[in-house]
Coordinates of C-alpha atoms in Angstrom, one line a residue:
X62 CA 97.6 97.7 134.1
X63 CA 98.7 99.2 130.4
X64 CA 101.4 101.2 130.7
X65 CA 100.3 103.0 127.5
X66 CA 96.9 104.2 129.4
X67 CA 98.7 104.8 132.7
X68 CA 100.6 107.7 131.4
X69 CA 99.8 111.4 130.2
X70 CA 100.2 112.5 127.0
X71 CA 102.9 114.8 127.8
X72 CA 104.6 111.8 128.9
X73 CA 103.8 109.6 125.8
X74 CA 106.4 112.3 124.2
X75 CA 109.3 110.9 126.4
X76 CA 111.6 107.8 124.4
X77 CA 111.4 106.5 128.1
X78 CA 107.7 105.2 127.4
X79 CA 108.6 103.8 123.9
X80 CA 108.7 100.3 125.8
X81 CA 104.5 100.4 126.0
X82 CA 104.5 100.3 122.1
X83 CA 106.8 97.2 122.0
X84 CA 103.9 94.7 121.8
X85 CA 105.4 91.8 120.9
X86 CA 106.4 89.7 124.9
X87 CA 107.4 86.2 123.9
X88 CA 110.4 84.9 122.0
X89 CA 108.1 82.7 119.5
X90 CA 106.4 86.5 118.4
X91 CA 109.7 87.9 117.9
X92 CA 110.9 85.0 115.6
X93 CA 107.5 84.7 114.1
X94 CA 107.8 88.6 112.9
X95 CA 111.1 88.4 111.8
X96 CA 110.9 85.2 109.9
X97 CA 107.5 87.2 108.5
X98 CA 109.5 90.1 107.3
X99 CA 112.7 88.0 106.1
X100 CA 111.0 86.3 103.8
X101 CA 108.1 88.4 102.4
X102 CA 111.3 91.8 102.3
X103 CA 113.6 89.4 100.5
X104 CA 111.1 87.7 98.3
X105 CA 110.0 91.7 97.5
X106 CA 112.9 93.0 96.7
X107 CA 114.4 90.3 94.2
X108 CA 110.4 90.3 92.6
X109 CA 110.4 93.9 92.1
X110 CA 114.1 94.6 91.2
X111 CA 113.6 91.7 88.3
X112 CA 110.6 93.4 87.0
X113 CA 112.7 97.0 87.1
X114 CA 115.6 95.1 85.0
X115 CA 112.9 93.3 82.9
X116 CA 111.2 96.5 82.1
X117 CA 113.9 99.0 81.5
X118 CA 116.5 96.2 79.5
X119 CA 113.5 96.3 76.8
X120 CA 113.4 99.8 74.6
X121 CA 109.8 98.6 74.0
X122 CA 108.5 98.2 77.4
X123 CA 110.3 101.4 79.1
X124 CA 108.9 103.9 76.6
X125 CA 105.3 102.9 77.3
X126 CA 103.2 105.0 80.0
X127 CA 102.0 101.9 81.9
X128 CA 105.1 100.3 82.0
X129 CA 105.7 103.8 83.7
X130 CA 103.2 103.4 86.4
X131 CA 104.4 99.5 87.0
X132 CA 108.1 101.1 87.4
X133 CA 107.0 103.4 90.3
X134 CA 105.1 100.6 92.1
X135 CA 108.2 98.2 92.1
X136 CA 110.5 101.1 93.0
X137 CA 107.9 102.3 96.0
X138 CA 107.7 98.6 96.7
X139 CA 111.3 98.3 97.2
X140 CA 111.9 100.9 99.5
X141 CA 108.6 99.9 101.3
X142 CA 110.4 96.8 102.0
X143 CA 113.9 97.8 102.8
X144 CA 112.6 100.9 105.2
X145 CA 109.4 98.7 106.7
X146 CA 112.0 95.7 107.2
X147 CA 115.2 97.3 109.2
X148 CA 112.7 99.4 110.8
X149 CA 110.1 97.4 111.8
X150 CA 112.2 94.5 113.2
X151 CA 114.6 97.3 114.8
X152 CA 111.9 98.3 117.0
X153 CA 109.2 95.3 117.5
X154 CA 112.0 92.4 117.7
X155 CA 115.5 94.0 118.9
X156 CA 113.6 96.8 121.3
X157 CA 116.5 99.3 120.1
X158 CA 115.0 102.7 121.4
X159 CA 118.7 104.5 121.0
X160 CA 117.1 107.3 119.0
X161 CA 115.6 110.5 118.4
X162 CA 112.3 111.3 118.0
X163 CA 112.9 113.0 114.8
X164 CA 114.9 110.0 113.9
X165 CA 111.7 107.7 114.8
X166 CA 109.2 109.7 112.8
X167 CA 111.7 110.2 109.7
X168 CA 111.7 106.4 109.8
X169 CA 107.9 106.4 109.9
X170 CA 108.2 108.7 107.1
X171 CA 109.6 107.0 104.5
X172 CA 107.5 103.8 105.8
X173 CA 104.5 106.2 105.1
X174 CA 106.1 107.8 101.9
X175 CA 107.0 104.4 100.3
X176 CA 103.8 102.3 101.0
X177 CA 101.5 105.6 99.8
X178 CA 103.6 105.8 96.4
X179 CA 102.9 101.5 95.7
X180 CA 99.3 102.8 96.4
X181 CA 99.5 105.6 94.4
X182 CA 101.5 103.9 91.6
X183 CA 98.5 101.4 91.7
X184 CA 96.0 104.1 91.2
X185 CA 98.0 105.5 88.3
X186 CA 97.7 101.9 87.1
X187 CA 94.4 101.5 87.5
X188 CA 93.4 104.3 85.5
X189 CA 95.5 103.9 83.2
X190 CA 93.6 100.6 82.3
X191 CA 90.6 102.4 82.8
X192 CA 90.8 105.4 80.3
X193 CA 92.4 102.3 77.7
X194 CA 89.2 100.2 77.8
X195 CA 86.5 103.4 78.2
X196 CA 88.2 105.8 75.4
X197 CA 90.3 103.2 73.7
X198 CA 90.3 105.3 70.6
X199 CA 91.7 108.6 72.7
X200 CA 94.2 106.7 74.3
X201 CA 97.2 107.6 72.5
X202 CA 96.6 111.3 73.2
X203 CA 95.6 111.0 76.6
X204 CA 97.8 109.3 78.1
X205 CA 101.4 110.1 76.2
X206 CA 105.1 109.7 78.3
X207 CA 105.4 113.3 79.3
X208 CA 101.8 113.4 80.8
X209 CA 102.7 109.9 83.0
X210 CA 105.8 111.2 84.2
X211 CA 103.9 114.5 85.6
X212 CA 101.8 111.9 86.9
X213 CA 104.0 110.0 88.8
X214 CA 106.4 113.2 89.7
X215 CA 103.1 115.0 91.5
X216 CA 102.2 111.6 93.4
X217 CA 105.4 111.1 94.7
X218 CA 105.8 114.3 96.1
X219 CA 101.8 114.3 97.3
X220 CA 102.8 111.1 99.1
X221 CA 106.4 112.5 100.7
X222 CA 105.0 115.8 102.1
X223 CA 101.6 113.9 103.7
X224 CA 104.3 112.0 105.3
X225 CA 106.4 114.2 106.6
X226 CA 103.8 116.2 107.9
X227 CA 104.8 114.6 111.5
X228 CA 108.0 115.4 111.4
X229 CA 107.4 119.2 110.2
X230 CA 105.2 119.5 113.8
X231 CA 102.0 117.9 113.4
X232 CA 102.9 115.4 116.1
X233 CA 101.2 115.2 119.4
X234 CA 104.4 116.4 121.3
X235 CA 104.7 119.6 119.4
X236 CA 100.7 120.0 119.9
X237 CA 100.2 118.1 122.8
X238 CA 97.1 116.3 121.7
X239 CA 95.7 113.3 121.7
X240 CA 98.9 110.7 120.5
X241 CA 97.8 107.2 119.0
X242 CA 97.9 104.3 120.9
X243 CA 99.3 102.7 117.6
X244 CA 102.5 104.9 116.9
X245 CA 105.0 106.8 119.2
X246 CA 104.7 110.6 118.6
X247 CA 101.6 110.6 115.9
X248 CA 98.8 112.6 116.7
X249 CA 95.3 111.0 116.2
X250 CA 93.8 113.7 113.8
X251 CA 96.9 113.3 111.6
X252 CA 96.3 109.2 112.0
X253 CA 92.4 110.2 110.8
X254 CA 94.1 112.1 108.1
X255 CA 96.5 109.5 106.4
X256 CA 93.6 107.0 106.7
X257 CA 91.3 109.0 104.5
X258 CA 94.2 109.7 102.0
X259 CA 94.5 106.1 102.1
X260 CA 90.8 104.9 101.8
X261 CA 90.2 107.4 98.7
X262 CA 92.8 106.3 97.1
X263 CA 91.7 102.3 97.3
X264 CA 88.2 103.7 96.4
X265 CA 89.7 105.2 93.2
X266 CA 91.6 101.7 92.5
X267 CA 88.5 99.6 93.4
X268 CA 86.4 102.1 91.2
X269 CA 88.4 101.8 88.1
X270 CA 88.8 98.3 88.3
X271 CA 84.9 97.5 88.9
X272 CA 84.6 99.7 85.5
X273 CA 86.9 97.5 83.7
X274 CA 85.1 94.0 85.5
X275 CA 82.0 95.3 83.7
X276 CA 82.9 96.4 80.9
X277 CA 84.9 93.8 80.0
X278 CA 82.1 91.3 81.2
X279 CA 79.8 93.4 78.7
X280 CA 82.5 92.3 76.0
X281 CA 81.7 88.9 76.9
X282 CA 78.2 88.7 77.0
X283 CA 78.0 91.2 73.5
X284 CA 80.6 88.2 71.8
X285 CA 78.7 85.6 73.2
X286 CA 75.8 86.9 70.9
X287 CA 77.1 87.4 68.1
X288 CA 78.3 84.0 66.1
X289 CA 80.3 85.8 63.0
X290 CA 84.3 85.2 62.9
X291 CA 84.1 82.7 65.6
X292 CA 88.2 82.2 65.3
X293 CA 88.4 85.9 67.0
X294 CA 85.2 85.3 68.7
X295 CA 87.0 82.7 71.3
X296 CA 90.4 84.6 71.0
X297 CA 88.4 88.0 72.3
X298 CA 86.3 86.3 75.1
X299 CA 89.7 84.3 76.0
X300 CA 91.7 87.6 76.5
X301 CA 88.8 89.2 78.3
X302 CA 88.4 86.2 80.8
X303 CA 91.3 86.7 81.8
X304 CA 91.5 90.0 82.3
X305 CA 88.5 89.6 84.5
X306 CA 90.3 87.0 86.2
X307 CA 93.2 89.0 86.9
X308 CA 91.8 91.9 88.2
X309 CA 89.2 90.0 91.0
X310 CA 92.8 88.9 92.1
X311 CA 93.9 92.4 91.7
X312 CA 90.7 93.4 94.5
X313 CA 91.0 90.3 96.9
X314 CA 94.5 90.7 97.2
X315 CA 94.5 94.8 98.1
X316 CA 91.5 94.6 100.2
X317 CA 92.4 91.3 102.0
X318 CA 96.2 92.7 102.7
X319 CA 95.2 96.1 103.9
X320 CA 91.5 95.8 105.4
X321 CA 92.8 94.3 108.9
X322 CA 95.7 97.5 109.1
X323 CA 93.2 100.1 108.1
X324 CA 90.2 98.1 110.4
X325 CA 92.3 98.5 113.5
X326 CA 93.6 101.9 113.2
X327 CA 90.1 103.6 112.7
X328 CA 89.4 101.5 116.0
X329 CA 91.8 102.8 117.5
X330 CA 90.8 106.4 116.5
X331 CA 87.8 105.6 118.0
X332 CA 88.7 103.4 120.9
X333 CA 91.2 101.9 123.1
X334 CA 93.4 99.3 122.4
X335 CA 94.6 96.2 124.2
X336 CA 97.7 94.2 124.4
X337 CA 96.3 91.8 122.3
X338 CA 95.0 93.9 119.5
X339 CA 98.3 95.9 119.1
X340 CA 99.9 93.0 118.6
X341 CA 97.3 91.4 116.1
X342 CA 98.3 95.0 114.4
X343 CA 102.4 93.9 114.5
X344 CA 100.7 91.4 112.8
X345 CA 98.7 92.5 110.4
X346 CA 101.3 95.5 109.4
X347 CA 103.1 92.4 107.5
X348 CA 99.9 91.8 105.2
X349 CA 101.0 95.1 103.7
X350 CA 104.6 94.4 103.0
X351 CA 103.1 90.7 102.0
X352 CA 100.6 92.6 98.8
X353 CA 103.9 94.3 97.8
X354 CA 105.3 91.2 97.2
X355 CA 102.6 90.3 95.3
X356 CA 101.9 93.3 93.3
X357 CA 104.7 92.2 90.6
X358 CA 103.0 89.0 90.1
X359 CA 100.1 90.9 89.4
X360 CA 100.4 93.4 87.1
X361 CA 104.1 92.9 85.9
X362 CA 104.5 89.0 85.4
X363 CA 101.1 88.2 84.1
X364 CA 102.4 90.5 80.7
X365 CA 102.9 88.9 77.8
X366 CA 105.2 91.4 76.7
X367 CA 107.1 90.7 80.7
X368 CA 106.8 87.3 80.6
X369 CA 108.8 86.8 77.4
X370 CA 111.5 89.1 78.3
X371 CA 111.6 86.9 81.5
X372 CA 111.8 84.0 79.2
X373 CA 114.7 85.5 77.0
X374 CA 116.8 86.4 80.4
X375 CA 116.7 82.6 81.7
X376 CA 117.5 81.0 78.6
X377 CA 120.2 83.6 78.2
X378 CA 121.1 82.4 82.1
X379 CA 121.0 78.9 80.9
X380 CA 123.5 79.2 77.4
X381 CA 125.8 81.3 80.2
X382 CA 125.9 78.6 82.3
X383 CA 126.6 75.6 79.2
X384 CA 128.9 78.1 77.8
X385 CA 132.3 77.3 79.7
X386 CA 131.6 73.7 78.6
X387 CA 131.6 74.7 75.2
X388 CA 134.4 77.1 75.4
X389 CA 137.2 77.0 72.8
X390 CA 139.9 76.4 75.2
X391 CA 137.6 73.0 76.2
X392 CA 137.2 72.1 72.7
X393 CA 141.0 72.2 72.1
X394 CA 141.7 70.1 75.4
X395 CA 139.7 67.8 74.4
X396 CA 140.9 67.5 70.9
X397 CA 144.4 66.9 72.1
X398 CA 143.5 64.5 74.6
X399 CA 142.0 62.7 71.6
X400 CA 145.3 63.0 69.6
X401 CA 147.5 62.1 72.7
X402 CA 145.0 58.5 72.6

């Protein structure tokens, strides 16, 4: 029988039953999940700390709002992957249960914190893009600097107090509630409420964006019509192409990655779990650290403006490395080696 179901809730609250949330039994899961994380935290981190570099190293790029928003999401993707990584192996593929619970749900804090601000900072993105193409022409004086970093400031610390929420006493120990079958210490109605925080925000993203698919589609079909200046005609219906193209990649990717995590915690709300769903959730918990490895793909690389500060930093990388061959003190070396023959 499940030790998880065996027990009270009072008892849920001791560390001694923090073994029944350890899902993962054979050494192949173990590996597989920290293979998982290695390479999706490392690939992350050097993704979104290039885009950081890329962004703030231009004068151009760091003064613009959206650039803004795309600096919050690398930075909340960062520590996403940093905290989600030491923590998440820690637990699931060392079994090290030598801490507090206040130490255990500050961890699940700033997993909480970080992966709410990369949705948040992709809700700021999304309408962002969405007042630029539906009042293009108010723009400028909607969305200015000041107003962005409000933005981002009120998010961030939205994000960090839902988060800590747990920690502050809305746990299932200090109540003693109902505690998920999915987290050590977390009380199901708190669980309920992170996941509607959660699901509004992606309807907000998935709202904005649908508006931008159609409206940009609309561009399409209106260009398609008219047959005047048919130089800027293809140029138009090129940039709008893909921008329709990037943002059904935009969708699949957020929905695909964070469906399965969202899927099997409002089951588990709902219903109990088994061994083998908890670990499908070990699992599935790497899809979300797998779309912030995507995200700068996405929305930073695909930039023109990006891309060619990308471009300027590897071709600077490349004269770096050709330049001790070049060097003065080779040049003469070689010159008297010349006069010595």
């Amino acid at each position: 029988m499940d030790i998880c179901k065996i027990h009270e809730n009072a008892s849920k609250c001791s560390m001694n039953t923090m073994e029944c949330f350890m899902v993962l039994s054979t050494q192949a899961q173990k590996i597989s999940i920290a293979t998982l994380c290695g390479l999706f935290g490392t690939l992350c981190i050097f993704e979104n700390s290039l885009v950081l570099y890329l962004i703030f190293s231009s004068p151009g790029t760091r003064k613009k709002p959206s650039y803004l928003f795309i600096s919050s999401l690398a930075l909340a993707d960062i520590l996403a992957s940093i905290i989600f990584v030491c923590s998440f192996v820690n637990f699931h593929v060392f079994n090290e249960t030598d801490f507090s619970k206040e130490m255990f749900l500050l961890q699940l804090g700033g997993v909480n914190t970080s992966f709410s601000a990369s949705l948040s900072s992709l809700l700021l993105t999304a309408l962002d893009r969405y007042i630029s193409i539906s009042r293009p022409s108010e723009y400028k004086l909607l969305m200015t600097r000041k107003r962005a970093w409000i933005a981002l400031g009120m998010l961030w610390v939205a994000c960090a107090t839902i988060a800590s929420l747990p920690l502050l006493g809305w746990n299932c120990c200090t109540l003693n509630s109902t505690c998920s079958e999915l987290f050590p210490f977390v009380d199901d109605s708190y669980l309920s409420s992170w996941i509607c925080f959660i699901m509004v925000m992606l309807g907000c993203i998935i709202y904005a964006y649908a508006h931008v698919l159609w409206r940009a589609r609309q561009h399409v079909a209106y260009m398609e019509k008219r047959q005047v200046q048919l130089g800027k005609q293809n140029t138009r219906m090129r940039m709008d192409v893909m921008l329709a193209k990037t943002l059904v990649m935009v969708l699949t990717v957020l929905v695909l990655c964070w469906s399965p995590v969202l899927v099997l915690m409002i089951y588990s709300i709902f219903a109990g779990l088994s061994n083998h769903l908890r670990k499908v959730f070990a699992f599935c918990s790497t899809l979300c650290l797998l779309n912030s490895m995507v995200n700068p793909i996405i929305y930073a690389l695909r930039s023109k403006e990006l891309y060619s500060s990308l471009r300027m930093v590897f071709s600077r990388f490349r004269r770096h490395l050709k330049a001790p061959e070049e060097s003065p003190e080779a040049e003469s070396t070689h010159k008297s080696s010349m006069i010595e023959t």
